[in-house]
Amino acid sequence: MAHARPNPLFRNLMAKLAAIPMILTAMVVFVGGTAWTVTYSFTNSKLLPREKFVGLQQYERLWETERWMVSIENLMIYGICSMVLSLLIGFVLAALMDQKIRFENTFRTIILYPFALSFIVTGLVWQWILNPEFGIQGIVRGMGWVGFTFDPLYNAQIVIFGILIAGLWQGTGLVMVLMLAGLRGIDQEIWKAARVDGIPMWKTYLFIVIPMMRPVFITTLVIIASGIVKLYDLVVAQTSGGPGIASEVPAKYVYDYMFSGQNLGQGFAASTMMLLAVLIVVIPWAYLEFGGKKRV
Amino acid sequence: MTHMRNLLAASTALCAGAVHAADLEVTHWWTSGGEAAAVAELARALDANPDHSWVDGAIAGGGGTARPIVVSRIIGGDPMGAFQFNHGRQAEELIEAGLLRDMTHVAEAEGWADIVNPPSLLEACTVDGRIYCAPVNIHSWQWLWLSNAAFEAAGVDVPTNWDEYTAAADALRAADIQPLALGAQPWQSSGLFNVLMATLAGPEVLTQIYGEGDSELAAGEEMARVFQAAAAARDMARGSNVQDWNQATNLVITDAAGGQIMGDWAQGEFAVAGETAGADYTCLPGLGVRDVISTGGDAFYFPETGDAEIEAAQDALAAILLAPDTQVAFNLKKGSLPIRGDVDLAAANDCMKKGLEILAAGSTMPDVNMLNTEDTNNQLNDLFVQFFQDDGITPEAAQETFVSIVRRKD
């Protein structure tokens, strides 16, 4: 009874010591940097940071700016479409791949390959493919359909879908591989049981397999979502935000105002809004996901 | 003047002790053919003195790419020996933070106050009575470049002013020629608008609005007319699917477009294409409406390094940049005007001579970069690139946004 229990703080002391550099990095770089950015978003810092606080002035200006509103709208459209379509296409491809086909390795490599390219390369490739003179439109017109028009990057109404195509082409392969790994993790016995019960294949996928793959879906969602929020290089490579400001995105707004616009305060305010948007999505999700498990 | 420079060079040589050559890294964004040839003239002039050697730190991609790199290197404590910016407010905060070197001693020794013409160029380098930069050239925005062959094909005379040009737009369209070439990059749209404002409403209006932040004038009748003219220009520019300014210039060179509003750097493109001013193309300073050019351009700044050898090299470079022979050699290659009125530019072409005449007559105006911060310019870029690409925005709505930008500016 009397002998003291070891202090939990000193359990696995070596492991904790080894983790200190990473903990420091996380605290100083991530948390410290974030706090600094949020603080300075309330100042009127221009080229250099300075402590002249102006309250919410930067935020008022931000929400009055047409370009910021266009950026938000574009990110919403891109985000929702990219989330839904990449999950859908990724899962269908994975399900097709799971039918014990021949040359599966070859197909898997081909479909995953675009993921090995950077967004800049992807953007440049699709800029040429979608170019009306040299790309798809030019080829189809060359084959005789003179009235054929397909120039998403030059049409302000649909330019964001031109970017979406490139984003999907690059990212769907990864989703497929993750889904395929999830499908392979499903016990074959379940398939056999479903077949014995005479459940059609699509119903098995929809009502048995997909609910069992929940952890895989969550991982995939997080990966896709983080890719959406930081969308920047694809836009720069494909359209530089044009035509006009029709394909601007929030990350590009932040960069342009911080560096070429020499207005740090405005850039910080915009990046704080981005952080806020991420937190609004992540906190309830993390609460449900991790908060729930502990109670069990 | 020359012996003064020699004296200075001698004294710096003594200070440096002539042990070994000090490397002076010079950062700039002059990377196109003509620009690189011009900057090589500066390097040659500096290297003529064995005590100094020019290390070229060119950054491709223009000012938008280069400026953030320069600023982050200086703030990060790794300054180059000298760097090029457009003179104006781009380096304002670096000067206030004490990161750039006061070059007043060189300016006084060389007598810059007497030779720099127009004096506004030196004023743009001056903060609290101290001089922080060395202006090297004058570039002006207010030029209309017209293709003679395009107007011939359309069956109309080559216009002599903006009104004749807009009147010819339909004839050009009918002949399947793009009336006005405009690249999609944001700065080209806002530049075009600023030119319309300076020529149609007058330079005093531009100076009042951008210099004093006069939002009432910005909301007024005069500006409403400029916005109507901009809407007309938008109609004329519809269909020019190019990005870069030199691609737009190329449309004029190849007679696929009637004209382009672009700064005098465009004439380098005409020269490279072997075209002759007057015969193949026509240039109208001030859009033919009023003879006025802005005196923007490039200037060199010198960061604080704390290294005596580099400081000696900085002093030498500052003196060389304004020397008469460097001015002639550099500006002929660059296609820009010299910053001193007392040099002979006999080799200049017709368009450059027109510019020199306007400069000599003193009808100049400050460049937009001298009046606006980069923050304001960025907002104007956003507004006008959207306006010129999207027909849905009425001139009235654009003017409203314009007024709110002017009200916010500092």
PDB file of N, CA, C and O in Angstrom, chain A residues 45-50 60-61 64-67 70 132-133 151 154 156-157 239-240 243-245 248 253 255-257 259-263 266, chain B residues 64-65 67-68 71 75 85 89-91 93-94 96-97 99 184 186 241 243 373-376 378-379 381-383 385-386 389-390 401 404 408 410:
ATOM      1  N   SER A  45       0.228  46.875 -40.462  1.00  0.00           N
ATOM      2  CA  SER A  45       1.552  46.565 -41.006  1.00  0.00           C
ATOM      3  C   SER A  45       1.520  46.587 -42.521  1.00  0.00           C
ATOM      4  O   SER A  45       0.614  46.043 -43.136  1.00  0.00           O
ATOM      5  N   LYS A  46       2.520  47.238 -43.106  1.00  0.00           N
ATOM      6  CA  LYS A  46       2.609  47.275 -44.562  1.00  0.00           C
ATOM      7  C   LYS A  46       3.688  46.307 -45.026  1.00  0.00           C
ATOM      8  O   LYS A  46       3.505  45.109 -44.994  1.00  0.00           O
ATOM      9  N   LEU A  47       4.840  46.849 -45.440  1.00  0.00           N
ATOM     10  CA  LEU A  47       5.920  45.981 -45.898  1.00  0.00           C
ATOM     11  C   LEU A  47       6.573  45.256 -44.731  1.00  0.00           C
ATOM     12  O   LEU A  47       6.953  44.099 -44.833  1.00  0.00           O
ATOM     13  N   LEU A  48       6.714  45.960 -43.598  1.00  0.00           N
ATOM     14  CA  LEU A  48       7.334  45.381 -42.415  1.00  0.00           C
ATOM     15  C   LEU A  48       6.297  45.345 -41.304  1.00  0.00           C
ATOM     16  O   LEU A  48       5.444  46.215 -41.223  1.00  0.00           O
ATOM     17  N   PRO A  49       6.385  44.322 -40.426  1.00  0.00           N
ATOM     18  CA  PRO A  49       5.430  44.273 -39.329  1.00  0.00           C
ATOM     19  C   PRO A  49       5.643  45.433 -38.360  1.00  0.00           C
ATOM     20  O   PRO A  49       6.783  45.776 -38.053  1.00  0.00           O
ATOM     21  N   ARG A  50       4.578  46.063 -37.917  1.00  0.00           N
ATOM     22  CA  ARG A  50       4.707  47.094 -36.892  1.00  0.00           C
ATOM     23  C   ARG A  50       3.492  47.054 -35.987  1.00  0.00           C
ATOM     24  O   ARG A  50       2.408  46.655 -36.401  1.00  0.00           O
ATOM     25  N   GLU A  60     -12.572  44.497 -42.042  1.00  0.00           N
ATOM     26  CA  GLU A  60     -13.642  45.220 -42.728  1.00  0.00           C
ATOM     27  C   GLU A  60     -13.299  45.382 -44.204  1.00  0.00           C
ATOM     28  O   GLU A  60     -14.119  45.134 -45.082  1.00  0.00           O
ATOM     29  N   ARG A  61     -12.048  45.782 -44.439  1.00  0.00           N
ATOM     30  CA  ARG A  61     -11.638  45.965 -45.824  1.00  0.00           C
ATOM     31  C   ARG A  61     -11.684  44.632 -46.581  1.00  0.00           C
ATOM     32  O   ARG A  61     -12.131  44.567 -47.718  1.00  0.00           O
ATOM     33  N   GLU A  64     -15.021  43.743 -47.689  1.00  0.00           N
ATOM     34  CA  GLU A  64     -15.576  44.646 -48.685  1.00  0.00           C
ATOM     35  C   GLU A  64     -14.964  44.389 -50.058  1.00  0.00           C
ATOM     36  O   GLU A  64     -15.412  44.944 -51.055  1.00  0.00           O
ATOM     37  N   THR A  65     -13.905  43.595 -50.074  1.00  0.00           N
ATOM     38  CA  THR A  65     -13.169  43.429 -51.325  1.00  0.00           C
ATOM     39  C   THR A  65     -13.819  42.368 -52.198  1.00  0.00           C
ATOM     40  O   THR A  65     -14.006  41.230 -51.768  1.00  0.00           O
ATOM     41  N   GLU A  66     -14.135  42.769 -53.409  1.00  0.00           N
ATOM     42  CA  GLU A  66     -14.778  41.864 -54.351  1.00  0.00           C
ATOM     43  C   GLU A  66     -13.928  40.615 -54.597  1.00  0.00           C
ATOM     44  O   GLU A  66     -14.407  39.500 -54.645  1.00  0.00           O
ATOM     45  N   ARG A  67     -12.611  40.849 -54.719  1.00  0.00           N
ATOM     46  CA  ARG A  67     -11.739  39.725 -55.048  1.00  0.00           C
ATOM     47  C   ARG A  67     -11.763  38.649 -53.969  1.00  0.00           C
ATOM     48  O   ARG A  67     -11.693  37.461 -54.261  1.00  0.00           O
ATOM     49  N   VAL A  70     -14.974  36.676 -54.422  1.00  0.00           N
ATOM     50  CA  VAL A  70     -14.841  35.758 -55.556  1.00  0.00           C
ATOM     51  C   VAL A  70     -13.976  34.570 -55.151  1.00  0.00           C
ATOM     52  O   VAL A  70     -14.269  33.409 -55.473  1.00  0.00           O
ATOM     53  N   PRO A 132      -7.562  27.017 -76.263  1.00  0.00           N
ATOM     54  CA  PRO A 132      -8.457  26.882 -77.423  1.00  0.00           C
ATOM     55  C   PRO A 132      -7.729  26.727 -78.762  1.00  0.00           C
ATOM     56  O   PRO A 132      -8.248  26.079 -79.661  1.00  0.00           O
ATOM     57  N   GLU A 133      -6.531  27.294 -78.875  1.00  0.00           N
ATOM     58  CA  GLU A 133      -5.832  27.223 -80.164  1.00  0.00           C
ATOM     59  C   GLU A 133      -5.147  25.868 -80.366  1.00  0.00           C
ATOM     60  O   GLU A 133      -5.177  25.302 -81.448  1.00  0.00           O
ATOM     61  N   ASP A 151     -13.470  26.124 -74.172  1.00  0.00           N
ATOM     62  CA  ASP A 151     -12.351  26.932 -73.688  1.00  0.00           C
ATOM     63  C   ASP A 151     -12.590  27.372 -72.253  1.00  0.00           C
ATOM     64  O   ASP A 151     -12.692  28.560 -71.955  1.00  0.00           O
ATOM     65  N   TYR A 154     -10.775  30.342 -70.586  1.00  0.00           N
ATOM     66  CA  TYR A 154     -10.955  31.695 -71.096  1.00  0.00           C
ATOM     67  C   TYR A 154     -12.365  32.212 -70.877  1.00  0.00           C
ATOM     68  O   TYR A 154     -12.727  33.250 -71.387  1.00  0.00           O
ATOM     69  N   ALA A 156     -14.978  33.280 -68.005  1.00  0.00           N
ATOM     70  CA  ALA A 156     -15.019  33.608 -66.583  1.00  0.00           C
ATOM     71  C   ALA A 156     -16.077  32.799 -65.830  1.00  0.00           C
ATOM     72  O   ALA A 156     -15.924  32.536 -64.642  1.00  0.00           O
ATOM     73  N   GLN A 157     -17.166  32.393 -66.525  1.00  0.00           N
ATOM     74  CA  GLN A 157     -18.242  31.686 -65.846  1.00  0.00           C
ATOM     75  C   GLN A 157     -17.822  30.276 -65.412  1.00  0.00           C
ATOM     76  O   GLN A 157     -18.266  29.782 -64.391  1.00  0.00           O
ATOM     77  N   THR A 239      -4.031  29.733 -64.721  1.00  0.00           N
ATOM     78  CA  THR A 239      -4.703  30.968 -65.146  1.00  0.00           C
ATOM     79  C   THR A 239      -4.145  32.230 -64.505  1.00  0.00           C
ATOM     80  O   THR A 239      -4.534  33.324 -64.898  1.00  0.00           O
ATOM     81  N   SER A 240      -3.281  32.119 -63.504  1.00  0.00           N
ATOM     82  CA  SER A 240      -2.857  33.271 -62.672  1.00  0.00           C
ATOM     83  C   SER A 240      -4.054  34.037 -62.146  1.00  0.00           C
ATOM     84  O   SER A 240      -3.997  35.246 -61.990  1.00  0.00           O
ATOM     85  N   PRO A 243      -9.617  34.523 -66.234  1.00  0.00           N
ATOM     86  CA  PRO A 243      -9.668  35.864 -66.822  1.00  0.00           C
ATOM     87  C   PRO A 243     -10.223  36.876 -65.819  1.00  0.00           C
ATOM     88  O   PRO A 243     -11.163  36.561 -65.092  1.00  0.00           O
ATOM     89  N   GLY A 244      -9.635  38.071 -65.806  1.00  0.00           N
ATOM     90  CA  GLY A 244     -10.000  39.035 -64.772  1.00  0.00           C
ATOM     91  C   GLY A 244      -9.583  38.495 -63.423  1.00  0.00           C
ATOM     92  O   GLY A 244      -8.430  38.162 -63.213  1.00  0.00           O
ATOM     93  N   ILE A 245     -10.541  38.385 -62.502  1.00  0.00           N
ATOM     94  CA  ILE A 245     -10.239  37.788 -61.211  1.00  0.00           C
ATOM     95  C   ILE A 245     -11.106  36.553 -61.002  1.00  0.00           C
ATOM     96  O   ILE A 245     -11.344  36.127 -59.889  1.00  0.00           O
ATOM     97  N   GLU A 248      -9.599  33.438 -58.884  1.00  0.00           N
ATOM     98  CA  GLU A 248      -8.793  33.707 -57.699  1.00  0.00           C
ATOM     99  C   GLU A 248      -9.195  32.768 -56.564  1.00  0.00           C
ATOM    100  O   GLU A 248     -10.336  32.329 -56.481  1.00  0.00           O
ATOM    101  N   TYR A 253      -4.791  35.227 -52.671  1.00  0.00           N
ATOM    102  CA  TYR A 253      -5.039  36.562 -52.120  1.00  0.00           C
ATOM    103  C   TYR A 253      -4.027  36.863 -51.020  1.00  0.00           C
ATOM    104  O   TYR A 253      -3.422  37.931 -50.989  1.00  0.00           O
ATOM    105  N   TYR A 255      -1.055  35.548 -50.495  1.00  0.00           N
ATOM    106  CA  TYR A 255       0.300  35.726 -51.025  1.00  0.00           C
ATOM    107  C   TYR A 255       0.429  37.081 -51.714  1.00  0.00           C
ATOM    108  O   TYR A 255       1.377  37.829 -51.461  1.00  0.00           O
ATOM    109  N   ASP A 256      -0.529  37.392 -52.575  1.00  0.00           N
ATOM    110  CA  ASP A 256      -0.419  38.635 -53.354  1.00  0.00           C
ATOM    111  C   ASP A 256      -0.384  39.870 -52.462  1.00  0.00           C
ATOM    112  O   ASP A 256       0.383  40.800 -52.708  1.00  0.00           O
ATOM    113  N   TYR A 257      -1.228  39.879 -51.421  1.00  0.00           N
ATOM    114  CA  TYR A 257      -1.233  41.076 -50.578  1.00  0.00           C
ATOM    115  C   TYR A 257      -0.044  41.123 -49.645  1.00  0.00           C
ATOM    116  O   TYR A 257       0.471  42.198 -49.345  1.00  0.00           O
ATOM    117  N   PHE A 259       3.058  39.873 -50.204  1.00  0.00           N
ATOM    118  CA  PHE A 259       4.356  40.079 -50.844  1.00  0.00           C
ATOM    119  C   PHE A 259       4.328  41.107 -51.953  1.00  0.00           C
ATOM    120  O   PHE A 259       4.995  42.122 -51.844  1.00  0.00           O
ATOM    121  N   SER A 260       3.527  40.908 -53.001  1.00  0.00           N
ATOM    122  CA  SER A 260       3.614  41.920 -54.052  1.00  0.00           C
ATOM    123  C   SER A 260       2.840  43.174 -53.673  1.00  0.00           C
ATOM    124  O   SER A 260       3.187  44.262 -54.098  1.00  0.00           O
ATOM    125  N   GLY A 261       1.791  43.056 -52.850  1.00  0.00           N
ATOM    126  CA  GLY A 261       1.040  44.234 -52.444  1.00  0.00           C
ATOM    127  C   GLY A 261       1.661  44.959 -51.263  1.00  0.00           C
ATOM    128  O   GLY A 261       1.214  46.025 -50.894  1.00  0.00           O
ATOM    129  N   GLN A 262       2.681  44.372 -50.666  1.00  0.00           N
ATOM    130  CA  GLN A 262       3.360  44.974 -49.512  1.00  0.00           C
ATOM    131  C   GLN A 262       2.362  45.423 -48.455  1.00  0.00           C
ATOM    132  O   GLN A 262       2.450  46.525 -47.932  1.00  0.00           O
ATOM    133  N   ASN A 263       1.392  44.577 -48.157  1.00  0.00           N
ATOM    134  CA  ASN A 263       0.441  44.901 -47.099  1.00  0.00           C
ATOM    135  C   ASN A 263       0.260  43.670 -46.217  1.00  0.00           C
ATOM    136  O   ASN A 263      -0.642  42.870 -46.394  1.00  0.00           O
ATOM    137  N   GLN A 266      -3.178  43.086 -44.271  1.00  0.00           N
ATOM    138  CA  GLN A 266      -4.281  42.545 -45.073  1.00  0.00           C
ATOM    139  C   GLN A 266      -4.085  41.044 -45.332  1.00  0.00           C
ATOM    140  O   GLN A 266      -5.019  40.262 -45.219  1.00  0.00           O
TER     141      GLN A 266
ATOM    142  N   GLY B  64       7.132  42.028 -60.017  1.00  0.00           N
ATOM    143  CA  GLY B  64       6.265  41.302 -59.095  1.00  0.00           C
ATOM    144  C   GLY B  64       6.958  40.117 -58.464  1.00  0.00           C
ATOM    145  O   GLY B  64       6.729  39.768 -57.309  1.00  0.00           O
ATOM    146  N   THR B  65       7.840  39.463 -59.216  1.00  0.00           N
ATOM    147  CA  THR B  65       8.591  38.324 -58.700  1.00  0.00           C
ATOM    148  C   THR B  65       9.813  38.797 -57.930  1.00  0.00           C
ATOM    149  O   THR B  65      10.148  38.255 -56.878  1.00  0.00           O
ATOM    150  N   ARG B  67      10.654  41.841 -56.534  1.00  0.00           N
ATOM    151  CA  ARG B  67      10.572  42.698 -55.352  1.00  0.00           C
ATOM    152  C   ARG B  67      10.463  41.912 -54.049  1.00  0.00           C
ATOM    153  O   ARG B  67      11.219  42.189 -53.113  1.00  0.00           O
ATOM    154  N   PRO B  68       9.565  40.909 -53.955  1.00  0.00           N
ATOM    155  CA  PRO B  68       9.513  40.154 -52.705  1.00  0.00           C
ATOM    156  C   PRO B  68      10.839  39.477 -52.360  1.00  0.00           C
ATOM    157  O   PRO B  68      11.205  39.393 -51.185  1.00  0.00           O
ATOM    158  N   VAL B  71      13.222  42.196 -51.024  1.00  0.00           N
ATOM    159  CA  VAL B  71      12.823  42.636 -49.688  1.00  0.00           C
ATOM    160  C   VAL B  71      13.127  41.569 -48.649  1.00  0.00           C
ATOM    161  O   VAL B  71      13.660  41.859 -47.582  1.00  0.00           O
ATOM    162  N   ILE B  75      15.511  42.101 -45.378  1.00  0.00           N
ATOM    163  CA  ILE B  75      14.964  41.925 -44.026  1.00  0.00           C
ATOM    164  C   ILE B  75      15.640  40.750 -43.340  1.00  0.00           C
ATOM    165  O   ILE B  75      15.910  40.775 -42.151  1.00  0.00           O
ATOM    166  N   PHE B  85      14.840  49.125 -58.238  1.00  0.00           N
ATOM    167  CA  PHE B  85      13.387  49.189 -58.079  1.00  0.00           C
ATOM    168  C   PHE B  85      12.900  50.273 -59.032  1.00  0.00           C
ATOM    169  O   PHE B  85      13.700  51.022 -59.582  1.00  0.00           O
ATOM    170  N   ARG B  89       7.428  54.787 -54.306  1.00  0.00           N
ATOM    171  CA  ARG B  89       7.177  54.435 -52.908  1.00  0.00           C
ATOM    172  C   ARG B  89       7.472  52.977 -52.596  1.00  0.00           C
ATOM    173  O   ARG B  89       7.208  52.510 -51.493  1.00  0.00           O
ATOM    174  N   GLN B  90       8.031  52.245 -53.579  1.00  0.00           N
ATOM    175  CA  GLN B  90       8.241  50.811 -53.355  1.00  0.00           C
ATOM    176  C   GLN B  90       9.232  50.529 -52.227  1.00  0.00           C
ATOM    177  O   GLN B  90       9.138  49.519 -51.547  1.00  0.00           O
ATOM    178  N   ALA B  91      10.231  51.424 -52.046  1.00  0.00           N
ATOM    179  CA  ALA B  91      11.263  51.166 -51.041  1.00  0.00           C
ATOM    180  C   ALA B  91      11.067  52.009 -49.788  1.00  0.00           C
ATOM    181  O   ALA B  91      11.902  51.989 -48.889  1.00  0.00           O
ATOM    182  N   GLU B  93       9.338  51.955 -47.035  1.00  0.00           N
ATOM    183  CA  GLU B  93       9.427  51.428 -45.676  1.00  0.00           C
ATOM    184  C   GLU B  93      10.807  50.907 -45.339  1.00  0.00           C
ATOM    185  O   GLU B  93      11.221  50.930 -44.187  1.00  0.00           O
ATOM    186  N   LEU B  94      11.513  50.403 -46.370  1.00  0.00           N
ATOM    187  CA  LEU B  94      12.878  49.936 -46.127  1.00  0.00           C
ATOM    188  C   LEU B  94      13.745  51.113 -45.695  1.00  0.00           C
ATOM    189  O   LEU B  94      14.620  50.975 -44.833  1.00  0.00           O
ATOM    190  N   GLU B  96      12.610  53.902 -44.199  1.00  0.00           N
ATOM    191  CA  GLU B  96      12.199  54.301 -42.849  1.00  0.00           C
ATOM    192  C   GLU B  96      12.765  53.370 -41.786  1.00  0.00           C
ATOM    193  O   GLU B  96      13.054  53.781 -40.679  1.00  0.00           O
ATOM    194  N   ALA B  97      12.924  52.095 -42.142  1.00  0.00           N
ATOM    195  CA  ALA B  97      13.448  51.131 -41.179  1.00  0.00           C
ATOM    196  C   ALA B  97      14.970  51.196 -41.092  1.00  0.00           C
ATOM    197  O   ALA B  97      15.580  50.426 -40.358  1.00  0.00           O
ATOM    198  N   LEU B  99      17.193  50.431 -43.377  1.00  0.00           N
ATOM    199  CA  LEU B  99      17.868  49.297 -43.998  1.00  0.00           C
ATOM    200  C   LEU B  99      18.629  49.714 -45.256  1.00  0.00           C
ATOM    201  O   LEU B  99      19.426  48.944 -45.782  1.00  0.00           O
ATOM    202  N   ALA B 184      -3.707  40.068 -70.709  1.00  0.00           N
ATOM    203  CA  ALA B 184      -4.601  39.784 -69.584  1.00  0.00           C
ATOM    204  C   ALA B 184      -3.953  40.029 -68.222  1.00  0.00           C
ATOM    205  O   ALA B 184      -4.618  39.912 -67.209  1.00  0.00           O
ATOM    206  N   PRO B 186      -2.879  41.716 -64.900  1.00  0.00           N
ATOM    207  CA  PRO B 186      -3.578  42.815 -64.220  1.00  0.00           C
ATOM    208  C   PRO B 186      -2.936  44.183 -64.407  1.00  0.00           C
ATOM    209  O   PRO B 186      -3.645  45.167 -64.639  1.00  0.00           O
ATOM    210  N   ASN B 241      -6.875  37.500 -76.958  1.00  0.00           N
ATOM    211  CA  ASN B 241      -6.581  36.435 -75.999  1.00  0.00           C
ATOM    212  C   ASN B 241      -5.081  36.265 -75.800  1.00  0.00           C
ATOM    213  O   ASN B 241      -4.513  35.231 -76.135  1.00  0.00           O
ATOM    214  N   GLN B 243      -1.623  37.032 -73.022  1.00  0.00           N
ATOM    215  CA  GLN B 243      -1.289  37.266 -71.623  1.00  0.00           C
ATOM    216  C   GLN B 243      -0.285  38.406 -71.463  1.00  0.00           C
ATOM    217  O   GLN B 243      -0.580  39.413 -70.858  1.00  0.00           O
ATOM    218  N   THR B 373       1.119  53.567 -53.117  1.00  0.00           N
ATOM    219  CA  THR B 373       1.872  52.446 -52.578  1.00  0.00           C
ATOM    220  C   THR B 373       1.537  51.202 -53.403  1.00  0.00           C
ATOM    221  O   THR B 373       0.556  51.185 -54.152  1.00  0.00           O
ATOM    222  N   GLU B 374       2.341  50.171 -53.238  1.00  0.00           N
ATOM    223  CA  GLU B 374       2.076  48.919 -53.948  1.00  0.00           C
ATOM    224  C   GLU B 374       0.721  48.342 -53.540  1.00  0.00           C
ATOM    225  O   GLU B 374       0.072  47.666 -54.319  1.00  0.00           O
ATOM    226  N   ASP B 375       0.316  48.627 -52.308  1.00  0.00           N
ATOM    227  CA  ASP B 375      -0.969  48.139 -51.831  1.00  0.00           C
ATOM    228  C   ASP B 375      -2.102  48.730 -52.678  1.00  0.00           C
ATOM    229  O   ASP B 375      -2.980  48.003 -53.163  1.00  0.00           O
ATOM    230  N   THR B 376      -2.062  50.046 -52.876  1.00  0.00           N
ATOM    231  CA  THR B 376      -3.093  50.688 -53.698  1.00  0.00           C
ATOM    232  C   THR B 376      -3.021  50.193 -55.139  1.00  0.00           C
ATOM    233  O   THR B 376      -4.054  49.886 -55.747  1.00  0.00           O
ATOM    234  N   ASN B 378      -2.051  47.377 -56.192  1.00  0.00           N
ATOM    235  CA  ASN B 378      -2.575  46.012 -56.222  1.00  0.00           C
ATOM    236  C   ASN B 378      -4.100  46.017 -56.281  1.00  0.00           C
ATOM    237  O   ASN B 378      -4.711  45.254 -57.026  1.00  0.00           O
ATOM    238  N   GLN B 379      -4.708  46.911 -55.502  1.00  0.00           N
ATOM    239  CA  GLN B 379      -6.172  46.991 -55.507  1.00  0.00           C
ATOM    240  C   GLN B 379      -6.683  47.502 -56.844  1.00  0.00           C
ATOM    241  O   GLN B 379      -7.705  47.036 -57.345  1.00  0.00           O
ATOM    242  N   ASN B 381      -5.145  47.113 -59.672  1.00  0.00           N
ATOM    243  CA  ASN B 381      -4.967  45.988 -60.599  1.00  0.00           C
ATOM    244  C   ASN B 381      -6.172  45.051 -60.535  1.00  0.00           C
ATOM    245  O   ASN B 381      -6.711  44.648 -61.567  1.00  0.00           O
ATOM    246  N   ASP B 382      -6.584  44.711 -59.310  1.00  0.00           N
ATOM    247  CA  ASP B 382      -7.718  43.794 -59.142  1.00  0.00           C
ATOM    248  C   ASP B 382      -8.974  44.367 -59.775  1.00  0.00           C
ATOM    249  O   ASP B 382      -9.716  43.669 -60.452  1.00  0.00           O
ATOM    250  N   LEU B 383      -9.201  45.668 -59.534  1.00  0.00           N
ATOM    251  CA  LEU B 383     -10.406  46.298 -60.058  1.00  0.00           C
ATOM    252  C   LEU B 383     -10.396  46.302 -61.587  1.00  0.00           C
ATOM    253  O   LEU B 383     -11.368  45.900 -62.229  1.00  0.00           O
ATOM    254  N   VAL B 385      -8.441  44.726 -63.880  1.00  0.00           N
ATOM    255  CA  VAL B 385      -8.363  43.480 -64.642  1.00  0.00           C
ATOM    256  C   VAL B 385      -9.744  42.854 -64.722  1.00  0.00           C
ATOM    257  O   VAL B 385     -10.143  42.289 -65.735  1.00  0.00           O
ATOM    258  N   GLN B 386     -10.524  43.011 -63.647  1.00  0.00           N
ATOM    259  CA  GLN B 386     -11.885  42.470 -63.672  1.00  0.00           C
ATOM    260  C   GLN B 386     -12.754  43.290 -64.624  1.00  0.00           C
ATOM    261  O   GLN B 386     -13.507  42.735 -65.416  1.00  0.00           O
ATOM    262  N   GLN B 389     -12.032  42.501 -68.264  1.00  0.00           N
ATOM    263  CA  GLN B 389     -12.291  41.137 -68.716  1.00  0.00           C
ATOM    264  C   GLN B 389     -13.759  40.772 -68.625  1.00  0.00           C
ATOM    265  O   GLN B 389     -14.168  39.763 -69.185  1.00  0.00           O
ATOM    266  N   ASP B 390     -14.528  41.536 -67.877  1.00  0.00           N
ATOM    267  CA  ASP B 390     -15.910  41.144 -67.620  1.00  0.00           C
ATOM    268  C   ASP B 390     -16.849  42.276 -68.051  1.00  0.00           C
ATOM    269  O   ASP B 390     -16.916  43.327 -67.418  1.00  0.00           O
ATOM    270  N   THR B 401     -16.274  51.397 -56.881  1.00  0.00           N
ATOM    271  CA  THR B 401     -15.170  50.683 -56.252  1.00  0.00           C
ATOM    272  C   THR B 401     -13.906  51.538 -56.251  1.00  0.00           C
ATOM    273  O   THR B 401     -13.157  51.575 -55.269  1.00  0.00           O
ATOM    274  N   SER B 404     -13.894  53.965 -53.471  1.00  0.00           N
ATOM    275  CA  SER B 404     -13.615  53.398 -52.145  1.00  0.00           C
ATOM    276  C   SER B 404     -12.122  53.061 -52.004  1.00  0.00           C
ATOM    277  O   SER B 404     -11.566  53.151 -50.920  1.00  0.00           O
ATOM    278  N   ARG B 408      -9.556  54.833 -49.212  1.00  0.00           N
ATOM    279  CA  ARG B 408      -8.778  54.032 -48.274  1.00  0.00           C
ATOM    280  C   ARG B 408      -7.277  54.265 -48.392  1.00  0.00           C
ATOM    281  O   ARG B 408      -6.526  53.857 -47.532  1.00  0.00           O
ATOM    282  N   ASP B 410      -3.332  55.485 -48.625  1.00  0.00           N
ATOM    283  CA  ASP B 410      -2.516  56.307 -47.728  1.00  0.00           C
ATOM    284  C   ASP B 410      -1.285  56.819 -48.456  1.00  0.00           C
ATOM    285  O   ASP B 410      -1.042  56.464 -49.585  1.00  0.00           O
TER     286      ASP B 410
END
